[in-house]
Tab-separated table of C-alpha atoms in Angstrom:
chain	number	residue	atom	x	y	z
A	1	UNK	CA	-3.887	4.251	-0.700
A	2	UNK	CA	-2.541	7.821	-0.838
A	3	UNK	CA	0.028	9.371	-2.788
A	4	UNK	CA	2.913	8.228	-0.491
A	5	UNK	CA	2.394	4.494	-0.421
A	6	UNK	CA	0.375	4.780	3.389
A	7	UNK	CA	-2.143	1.960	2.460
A	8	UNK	CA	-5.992	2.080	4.271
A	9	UNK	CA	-8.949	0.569	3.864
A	10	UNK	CA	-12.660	1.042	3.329
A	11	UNK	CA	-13.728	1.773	6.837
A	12	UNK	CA	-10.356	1.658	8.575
A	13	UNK	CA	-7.297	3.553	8.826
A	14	UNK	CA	-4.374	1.789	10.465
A	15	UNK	CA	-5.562	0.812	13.678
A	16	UNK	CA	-8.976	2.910	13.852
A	17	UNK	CA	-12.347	1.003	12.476
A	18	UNK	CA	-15.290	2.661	11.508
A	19	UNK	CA	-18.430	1.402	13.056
A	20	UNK	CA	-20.450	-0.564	10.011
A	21	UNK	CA	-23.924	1.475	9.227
A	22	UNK	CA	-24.112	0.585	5.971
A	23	UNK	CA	-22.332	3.265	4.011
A	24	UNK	CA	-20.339	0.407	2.483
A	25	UNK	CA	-22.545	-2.012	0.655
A	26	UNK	CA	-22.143	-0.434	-2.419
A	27	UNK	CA	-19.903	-2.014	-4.981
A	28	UNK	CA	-16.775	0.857	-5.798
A	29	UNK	CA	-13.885	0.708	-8.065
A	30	UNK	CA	-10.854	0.502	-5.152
A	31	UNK	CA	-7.126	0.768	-5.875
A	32	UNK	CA	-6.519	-2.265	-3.916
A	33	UNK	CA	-7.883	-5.063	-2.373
A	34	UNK	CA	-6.054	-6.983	0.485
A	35	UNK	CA	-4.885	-10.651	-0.503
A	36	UNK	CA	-6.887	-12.653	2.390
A	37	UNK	CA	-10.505	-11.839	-0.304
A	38	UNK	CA	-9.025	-11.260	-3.233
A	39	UNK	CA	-10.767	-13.153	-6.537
A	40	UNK	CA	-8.731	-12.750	-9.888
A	41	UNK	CA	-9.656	-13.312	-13.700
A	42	UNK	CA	-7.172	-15.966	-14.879
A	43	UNK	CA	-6.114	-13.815	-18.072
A	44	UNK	CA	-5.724	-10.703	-15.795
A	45	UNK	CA	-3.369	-13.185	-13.616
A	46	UNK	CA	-1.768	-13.916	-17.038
A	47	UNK	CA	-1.373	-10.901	-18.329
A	48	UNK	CA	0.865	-8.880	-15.854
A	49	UNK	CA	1.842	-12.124	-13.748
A	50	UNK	CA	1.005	-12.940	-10.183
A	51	UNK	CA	2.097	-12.055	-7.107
A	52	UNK	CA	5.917	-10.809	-6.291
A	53	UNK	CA	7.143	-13.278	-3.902
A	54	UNK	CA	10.009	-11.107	-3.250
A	55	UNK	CA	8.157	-9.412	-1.000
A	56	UNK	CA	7.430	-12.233	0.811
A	57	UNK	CA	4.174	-10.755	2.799
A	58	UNK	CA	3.085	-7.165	2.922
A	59	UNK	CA	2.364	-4.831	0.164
A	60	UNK	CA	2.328	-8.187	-2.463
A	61	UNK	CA	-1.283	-7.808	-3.028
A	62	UNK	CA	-1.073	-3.679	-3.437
A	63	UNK	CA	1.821	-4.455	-5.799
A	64	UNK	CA	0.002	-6.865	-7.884
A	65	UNK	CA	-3.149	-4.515	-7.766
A	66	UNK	CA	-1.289	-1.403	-9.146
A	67	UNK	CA	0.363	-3.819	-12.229
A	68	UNK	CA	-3.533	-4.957	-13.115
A	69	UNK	CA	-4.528	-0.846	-12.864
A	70	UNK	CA	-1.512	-0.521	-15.343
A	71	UNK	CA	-2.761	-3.042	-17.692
A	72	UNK	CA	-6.387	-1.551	-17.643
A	73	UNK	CA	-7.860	-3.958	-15.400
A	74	UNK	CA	-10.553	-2.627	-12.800
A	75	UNK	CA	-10.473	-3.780	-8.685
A	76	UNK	CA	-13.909	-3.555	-7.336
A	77	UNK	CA	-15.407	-4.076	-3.692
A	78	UNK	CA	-18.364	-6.241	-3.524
A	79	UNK	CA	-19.719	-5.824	-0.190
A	80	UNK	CA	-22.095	-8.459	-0.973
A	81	UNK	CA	-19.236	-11.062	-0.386
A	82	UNK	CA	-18.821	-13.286	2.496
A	83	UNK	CA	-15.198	-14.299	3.632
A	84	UNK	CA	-13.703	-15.821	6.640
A	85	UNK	CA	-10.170	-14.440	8.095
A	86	UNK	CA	-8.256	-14.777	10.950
A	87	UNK	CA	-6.054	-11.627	10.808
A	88	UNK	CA	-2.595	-11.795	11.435
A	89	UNK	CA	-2.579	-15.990	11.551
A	90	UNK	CA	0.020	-15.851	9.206
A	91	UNK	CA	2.909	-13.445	10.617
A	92	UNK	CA	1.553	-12.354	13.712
A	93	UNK	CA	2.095	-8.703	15.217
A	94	UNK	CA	5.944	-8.509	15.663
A	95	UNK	CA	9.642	-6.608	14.838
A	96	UNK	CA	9.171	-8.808	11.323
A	97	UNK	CA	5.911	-7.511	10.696
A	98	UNK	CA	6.807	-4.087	11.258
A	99	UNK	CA	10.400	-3.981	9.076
A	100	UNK	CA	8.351	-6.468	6.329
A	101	UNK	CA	5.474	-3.589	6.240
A	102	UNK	CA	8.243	-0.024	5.977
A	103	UNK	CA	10.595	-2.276	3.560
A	104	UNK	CA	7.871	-3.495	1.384
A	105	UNK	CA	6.103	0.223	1.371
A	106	UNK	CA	9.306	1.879	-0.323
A	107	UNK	CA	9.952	-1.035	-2.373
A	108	UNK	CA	6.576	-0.787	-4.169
A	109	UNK	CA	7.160	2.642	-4.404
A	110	UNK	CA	10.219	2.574	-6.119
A	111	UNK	CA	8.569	-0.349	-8.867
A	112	UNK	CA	5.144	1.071	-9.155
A	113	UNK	CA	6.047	5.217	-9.759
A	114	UNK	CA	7.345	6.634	-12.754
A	115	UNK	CA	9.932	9.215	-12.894
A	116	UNK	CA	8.345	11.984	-12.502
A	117	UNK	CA	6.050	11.186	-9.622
A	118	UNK	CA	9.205	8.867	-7.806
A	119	UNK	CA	11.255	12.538	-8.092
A	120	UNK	CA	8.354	14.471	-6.752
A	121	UNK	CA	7.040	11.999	-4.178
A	122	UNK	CA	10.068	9.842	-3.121
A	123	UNK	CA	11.929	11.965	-1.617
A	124	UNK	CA	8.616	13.185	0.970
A	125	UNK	CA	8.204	9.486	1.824
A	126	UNK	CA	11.950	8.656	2.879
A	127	UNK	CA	12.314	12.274	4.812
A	128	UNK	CA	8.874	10.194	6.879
A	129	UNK	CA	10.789	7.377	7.426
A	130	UNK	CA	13.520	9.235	8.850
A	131	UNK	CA	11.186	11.424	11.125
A	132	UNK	CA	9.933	7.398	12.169
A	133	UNK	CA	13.442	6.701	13.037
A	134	UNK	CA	13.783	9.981	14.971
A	135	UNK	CA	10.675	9.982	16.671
A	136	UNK	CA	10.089	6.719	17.491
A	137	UNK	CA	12.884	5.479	19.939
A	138	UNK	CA	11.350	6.258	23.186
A	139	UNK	CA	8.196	5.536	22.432
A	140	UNK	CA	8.211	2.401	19.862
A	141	UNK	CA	11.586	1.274	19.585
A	142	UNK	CA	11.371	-1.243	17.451
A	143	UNK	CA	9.231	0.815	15.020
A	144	UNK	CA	12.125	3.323	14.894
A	145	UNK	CA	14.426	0.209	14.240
A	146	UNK	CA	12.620	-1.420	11.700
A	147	UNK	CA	12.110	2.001	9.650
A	148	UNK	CA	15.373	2.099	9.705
A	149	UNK	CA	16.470	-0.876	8.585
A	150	UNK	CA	13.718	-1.103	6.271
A	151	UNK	CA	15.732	2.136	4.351
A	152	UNK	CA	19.039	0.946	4.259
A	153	UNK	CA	17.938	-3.206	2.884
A	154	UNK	CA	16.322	-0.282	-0.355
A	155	UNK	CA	19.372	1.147	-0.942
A	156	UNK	CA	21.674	-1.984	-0.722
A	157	UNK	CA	19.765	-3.809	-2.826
A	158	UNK	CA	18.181	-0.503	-4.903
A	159	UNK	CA	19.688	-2.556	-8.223
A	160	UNK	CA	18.124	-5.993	-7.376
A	161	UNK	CA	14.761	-3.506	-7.269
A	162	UNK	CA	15.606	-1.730	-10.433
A	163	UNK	CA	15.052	-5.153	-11.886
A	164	UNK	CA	11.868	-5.907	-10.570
A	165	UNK	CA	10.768	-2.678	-11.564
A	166	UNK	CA	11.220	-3.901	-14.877
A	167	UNK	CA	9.351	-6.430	-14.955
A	168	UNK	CA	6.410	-4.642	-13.127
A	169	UNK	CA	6.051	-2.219	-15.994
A	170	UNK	CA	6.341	-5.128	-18.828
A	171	UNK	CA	2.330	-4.547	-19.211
A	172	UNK	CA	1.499	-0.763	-19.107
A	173	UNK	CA	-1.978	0.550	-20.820
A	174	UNK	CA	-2.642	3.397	-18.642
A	175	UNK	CA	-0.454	6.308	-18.120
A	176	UNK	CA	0.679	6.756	-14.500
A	177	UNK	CA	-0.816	10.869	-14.367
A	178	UNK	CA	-4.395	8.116	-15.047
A	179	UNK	CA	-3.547	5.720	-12.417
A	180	UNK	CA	-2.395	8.542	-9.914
A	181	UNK	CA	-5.961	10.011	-9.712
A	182	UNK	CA	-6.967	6.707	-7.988
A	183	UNK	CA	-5.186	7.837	-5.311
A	184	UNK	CA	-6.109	9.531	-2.462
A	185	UNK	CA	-4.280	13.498	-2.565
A	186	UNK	CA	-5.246	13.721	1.256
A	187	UNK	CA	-2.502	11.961	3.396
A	188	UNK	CA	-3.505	9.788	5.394
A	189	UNK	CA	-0.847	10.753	8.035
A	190	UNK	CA	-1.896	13.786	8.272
A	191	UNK	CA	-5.365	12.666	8.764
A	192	UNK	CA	-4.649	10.331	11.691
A	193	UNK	CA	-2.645	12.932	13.552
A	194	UNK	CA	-4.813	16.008	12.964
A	195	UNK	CA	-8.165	15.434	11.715
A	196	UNK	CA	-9.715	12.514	13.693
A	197	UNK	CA	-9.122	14.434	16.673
A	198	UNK	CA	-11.665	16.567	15.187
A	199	UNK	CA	-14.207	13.842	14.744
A	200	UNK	CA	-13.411	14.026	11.006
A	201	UNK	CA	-14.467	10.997	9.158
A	202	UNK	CA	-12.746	8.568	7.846
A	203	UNK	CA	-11.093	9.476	4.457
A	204	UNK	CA	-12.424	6.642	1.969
A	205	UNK	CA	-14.239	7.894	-0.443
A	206	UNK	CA	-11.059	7.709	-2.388
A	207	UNK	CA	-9.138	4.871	-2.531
């Protein structure tokens, strides 16, 4: 994930997939790993509670992820793993998905940042949203929609998230300036818009 919440994977960004030669089968530490092969300790489960079903689908796992980074705990790709998905069986691609995904994104934002970084980064991350909304009409409407009303269920309910922010940082071992390297500085917007037309690769090393 990179500094402003945009969530990507090893070997895919968004939409694009890299073609598999390998250059995954290492185990890594990773700042997230997605819910459909996701294997937790019990006490780690324990320890900084499971997943918020507030969110109801999107960002839950990334959330839960960033609380065990908090409490010390390590997420780790093992590429040796074998696992079985049918993606998007459980909300298929749709106006929900889309206003679940830019509602969810700012909400874990706002729980997961401290001050300092929500004051520095925040502010970068709703201007995006609004350039979504702006943009998007003629050519996704629905995106430019659900952007939108992604923003304004955040700041009707910014006290309800205020309290779940609370809770997320019952558990914290690890300063946030710690957890903040284990994100990737290079945005990932700017990456799909401007760099793989270059024939760049694929910005994981970081995640």
């Amino acid at each position: 994930m990179d500094l402003l919440g945009y969530p990507y994977c090893l070997g895919r960004v968004f939409h694009l997939i890299e073609e598999d030669r390998g250059q995954y089968d290492t185990p890594v530490p990773i700042f997230w790993a997605s819910g459909t092969a996701l294997f937790l300790k019990r006490e780690a489960v324990e320890e900084v509670g499971g997943l918020d079903e507030e969110f109801f689908m999107h960002m839950e796992e990334i959330d839960l992820c960033w609380r065990l980074h908090r409490a010390g705990w390590e997420v780790w790709s093992v590429p040796a793993s074998v696992v079985y998905h049918r993606s998007g069986w459980s909300l298929p691609h749709s106006f929900r998905k889309m206003y679940l995904n830019h509602r969810n994104n700012l909400v874990l934002l706002l729980k997961n940042y401290d001050l300092p970084s929500l004051l520095a980064l925040f502010p970068l991350r709703v201007l995006l949203e609004v350039l979504t909304v702006l943009r998007a009409p003629l050519e996704e409407p629905e995106r430019s929609l659900a952007a939108l009303l992604g923003m304004l269920w955040v700041s009707i309910n910014i006290r309800d998230i205020a309290r779940r922010r609370k809770g997320a940082w019952r558990v914290r071992k690890v300063p946030d300036d710690r957890l903040r390297r284990r994100l990737s500085a290079q945005s990932i917007l700017f990456w799909y818009g401007i760099y793989r037309k270059r024939g760049m690769p694929l910005p994981c090393a970081k995640l």
